Short mmCIF file of N, CA and C in Angstrom, two decimals:
data_model
loop_
_atom_site.label_atom_id
_atom_site.label_comp_id
_atom_site.label_asym_id
_atom_site.label_seq_id
_atom_site.Cartn_x
_atom_site.Cartn_y
_atom_site.Cartn_z
N LEU A 20 6.30 87.25 63.34
CA LEU A 20 5.08 86.96 62.61
C LEU A 20 4.77 85.48 62.69
N VAL A 21 3.52 85.17 62.87
CA VAL A 21 3.08 83.79 62.83
C VAL A 21 2.08 83.69 61.69
N MET A 22 2.49 82.97 60.65
CA MET A 22 1.64 82.76 59.48
C MET A 22 1.89 81.36 58.96
N ALA A 23 0.98 80.85 58.17
CA ALA A 23 1.14 79.52 57.60
C ALA A 23 2.33 79.48 56.64
N THR A 24 2.87 78.29 56.45
CA THR A 24 3.99 78.10 55.53
C THR A 24 3.62 78.58 54.13
N GLY A 25 4.54 79.35 53.54
CA GLY A 25 4.35 79.81 52.16
C GLY A 25 3.44 81.00 51.97
N THR A 26 3.05 81.66 53.04
CA THR A 26 2.14 82.80 52.91
C THR A 26 2.85 84.15 52.87
N GLY A 27 4.18 84.16 52.96
CA GLY A 27 4.91 85.41 52.77
C GLY A 27 5.42 86.10 54.01
N LYS A 28 5.78 85.34 55.04
CA LYS A 28 6.31 85.96 56.27
C LYS A 28 7.57 86.77 55.98
N THR A 29 8.46 86.22 55.17
CA THR A 29 9.71 86.92 54.88
C THR A 29 9.44 88.18 54.08
N ARG A 30 8.52 88.12 53.12
CA ARG A 30 8.19 89.30 52.32
C ARG A 30 7.56 90.38 53.19
N VAL A 31 6.69 90.00 54.10
CA VAL A 31 6.08 90.96 55.02
C VAL A 31 7.17 91.59 55.90
N SER A 32 8.10 90.77 56.38
CA SER A 32 9.19 91.28 57.22
C SER A 32 10.06 92.26 56.44
N ALA A 33 10.37 91.93 55.20
CA ALA A 33 11.19 92.83 54.37
C ALA A 33 10.45 94.15 54.13
N GLY A 34 9.17 94.07 53.84
CA GLY A 34 8.39 95.28 53.63
C GLY A 34 8.30 96.14 54.88
N LEU A 35 8.08 95.50 56.00
CA LEU A 35 8.01 96.23 57.27
C LEU A 35 9.35 96.88 57.61
N ALA A 36 10.43 96.14 57.40
CA ALA A 36 11.77 96.69 57.65
C ALA A 36 12.01 97.90 56.75
N ASP A 37 11.62 97.79 55.48
CA ASP A 37 11.80 98.89 54.53
C ASP A 37 11.04 100.13 54.97
N VAL A 38 9.78 99.96 55.33
CA VAL A 38 8.95 101.09 55.76
C VAL A 38 9.53 101.75 57.01
N LEU A 39 9.91 100.94 57.99
CA LEU A 39 10.44 101.50 59.25
C LEU A 39 11.79 102.18 59.05
N MET A 40 12.64 101.64 58.19
CA MET A 40 13.94 102.29 57.93
C MET A 40 13.76 103.59 57.18
N ARG A 41 12.87 103.60 56.17
CA ARG A 41 12.62 104.84 55.41
C ARG A 41 12.01 105.93 56.28
N ALA A 42 11.20 105.53 57.25
CA ALA A 42 10.56 106.50 58.15
C ALA A 42 11.51 106.97 59.25
N GLY A 43 12.69 106.36 59.33
CA GLY A 43 13.65 106.75 60.35
C GLY A 43 13.31 106.22 61.73
N ARG A 44 12.42 105.24 61.79
CA ARG A 44 12.01 104.68 63.08
C ARG A 44 12.98 103.62 63.59
N VAL A 45 13.67 102.94 62.68
CA VAL A 45 14.67 101.95 63.06
C VAL A 45 15.93 102.17 62.24
N LYS A 46 17.07 101.86 62.83
CA LYS A 46 18.33 101.98 62.11
C LYS A 46 18.79 100.62 61.60
N ASN A 47 18.65 99.60 62.45
CA ASN A 47 19.09 98.25 62.11
C ASN A 47 17.97 97.26 62.33
N VAL A 48 18.08 96.12 61.63
CA VAL A 48 17.08 95.06 61.74
C VAL A 48 17.80 93.76 62.04
N LEU A 49 17.28 92.98 62.96
CA LEU A 49 17.80 91.65 63.27
C LEU A 49 16.73 90.64 62.87
N PHE A 50 17.08 89.75 61.93
CA PHE A 50 16.17 88.71 61.47
C PHE A 50 16.67 87.39 62.01
N LEU A 51 15.86 86.71 62.82
CA LEU A 51 16.25 85.44 63.42
C LEU A 51 15.39 84.30 62.89
N ALA A 52 16.04 83.15 62.70
CA ALA A 52 15.34 81.93 62.30
C ALA A 52 15.93 80.77 63.08
N ASP A 53 15.23 79.66 63.09
CA ASP A 53 15.70 78.54 63.91
C ASP A 53 16.65 77.59 63.19
N ARG A 54 16.83 77.76 61.88
CA ARG A 54 17.76 76.90 61.14
C ARG A 54 18.57 77.73 60.16
N VAL A 55 19.80 77.30 59.92
CA VAL A 55 20.70 78.02 59.00
C VAL A 55 20.09 78.10 57.61
N ALA A 56 19.44 77.04 57.17
CA ALA A 56 18.82 77.05 55.83
C ALA A 56 17.76 78.15 55.72
N LEU A 57 17.00 78.37 56.78
CA LEU A 57 15.99 79.44 56.76
C LEU A 57 16.63 80.82 56.81
N VAL A 58 17.76 80.94 57.50
CA VAL A 58 18.49 82.20 57.52
C VAL A 58 19.00 82.52 56.12
N ASP A 59 19.57 81.52 55.45
CA ASP A 59 20.07 81.72 54.08
C ASP A 59 18.94 82.12 53.14
N GLN A 60 17.81 81.45 53.27
CA GLN A 60 16.64 81.75 52.44
C GLN A 60 16.16 83.18 52.68
N ALA A 61 16.09 83.60 53.92
CA ALA A 61 15.64 84.95 54.24
C ALA A 61 16.63 86.00 53.73
N ALA A 62 17.92 85.73 53.87
CA ALA A 62 18.92 86.68 53.39
C ALA A 62 18.80 86.88 51.88
N ARG A 63 18.56 85.79 51.15
CA ARG A 63 18.37 85.91 49.69
C ARG A 63 17.10 86.69 49.37
N ALA A 64 16.04 86.45 50.11
CA ALA A 64 14.78 87.16 49.87
C ALA A 64 14.93 88.65 50.14
N PHE A 65 15.60 89.00 51.24
CA PHE A 65 15.82 90.42 51.53
C PHE A 65 16.71 91.06 50.46
N GLN A 66 17.67 90.31 49.94
CA GLN A 66 18.52 90.83 48.87
C GLN A 66 17.67 91.16 47.64
N ASN A 67 16.70 90.32 47.34
CA ASN A 67 15.82 90.57 46.20
C ASN A 67 14.90 91.77 46.44
N HIS A 68 14.38 91.90 47.65
CA HIS A 68 13.42 92.95 47.96
C HIS A 68 14.07 94.28 48.33
N LEU A 69 15.26 94.23 48.95
CA LEU A 69 15.95 95.45 49.38
C LEU A 69 17.42 95.40 48.92
N PRO A 70 17.67 95.42 47.63
CA PRO A 70 19.04 95.24 47.13
C PRO A 70 20.01 96.35 47.54
N GLU A 71 19.51 97.53 47.85
CA GLU A 71 20.38 98.65 48.19
C GLU A 71 20.77 98.68 49.66
N THR A 72 20.17 97.83 50.47
CA THR A 72 20.42 97.83 51.91
C THR A 72 21.50 96.82 52.27
N SER A 73 22.46 97.23 53.10
CA SER A 73 23.55 96.33 53.48
C SER A 73 23.03 95.22 54.39
N ARG A 74 23.54 94.00 54.16
CA ARG A 74 23.10 92.83 54.90
C ARG A 74 24.30 92.03 55.37
N CYS A 75 24.11 91.29 56.46
CA CYS A 75 25.14 90.40 56.98
C CYS A 75 24.47 89.13 57.50
N ASN A 76 24.90 88.00 56.98
CA ASN A 76 24.43 86.70 57.46
C ASN A 76 25.48 86.19 58.45
N LEU A 77 25.19 86.27 59.73
CA LEU A 77 26.16 85.87 60.75
C LEU A 77 26.47 84.38 60.72
N CYS A 78 25.61 83.59 60.10
CA CYS A 78 25.89 82.15 59.98
C CYS A 78 26.99 81.89 58.96
N ARG A 79 27.23 82.83 58.07
CA ARG A 79 28.22 82.68 57.00
C ARG A 79 29.41 83.63 57.12
N ASN A 80 29.14 84.84 57.64
CA ASN A 80 30.18 85.87 57.65
C ASN A 80 29.96 86.78 58.85
N LYS A 81 30.90 86.81 59.76
CA LYS A 81 30.76 87.64 60.96
C LYS A 81 31.51 88.97 60.86
N ASP A 82 32.02 89.30 59.69
CA ASP A 82 32.89 90.46 59.55
C ASP A 82 32.18 91.76 59.16
N GLU A 83 30.99 91.70 58.66
CA GLU A 83 30.30 92.91 58.21
C GLU A 83 29.56 93.55 59.37
N ARG A 84 30.27 94.27 60.18
CA ARG A 84 29.69 94.85 61.40
C ARG A 84 28.85 96.10 61.14
N ASP A 85 28.94 96.67 59.95
CA ASP A 85 28.19 97.89 59.65
C ASP A 85 26.90 97.63 58.88
N ALA A 86 26.49 96.38 58.72
CA ALA A 86 25.29 96.05 57.96
C ALA A 86 24.05 96.56 58.67
N ARG A 87 23.08 97.00 57.89
CA ARG A 87 21.82 97.48 58.47
C ARG A 87 20.87 96.34 58.79
N ILE A 88 20.96 95.24 58.04
CA ILE A 88 20.11 94.08 58.30
C ILE A 88 21.01 92.90 58.61
N VAL A 89 20.81 92.30 59.77
CA VAL A 89 21.65 91.18 60.22
C VAL A 89 20.76 89.94 60.35
N PHE A 90 21.26 88.83 59.84
CA PHE A 90 20.53 87.55 59.87
C PHE A 90 21.31 86.58 60.73
N SER A 91 20.60 85.78 61.53
CA SER A 91 21.26 84.78 62.36
C SER A 91 20.24 83.76 62.86
N THR A 92 20.77 82.71 63.48
CA THR A 92 19.91 81.74 64.15
C THR A 92 19.82 82.14 65.62
N TYR A 93 18.83 81.60 66.29
CA TYR A 93 18.72 81.84 67.73
C TYR A 93 19.01 80.60 68.51
#
C-alpha cells in the first residue's frame, strides 16, 4: 500500500489480512517494513486488531515457525 503517513496503512493491511484469512484465500501473511521500529509498530497494531491470530516478529524472535502472520524487515 502506498498512502500518506498516518492515514492507516497498517490498519488497512490488518483488515485485508483478516478478510482474506477468514475467506480461506490465504493461510499466512508476511508483513515487511524497511526499519525494525516500523516492524515493531506493525506487530503491535496487528496484535490490537487481530489478537486471536498467531504472530511472529522475526526481528525479535525467530522461533515461532507456526505463526500465521510474520513480520520482518526487507
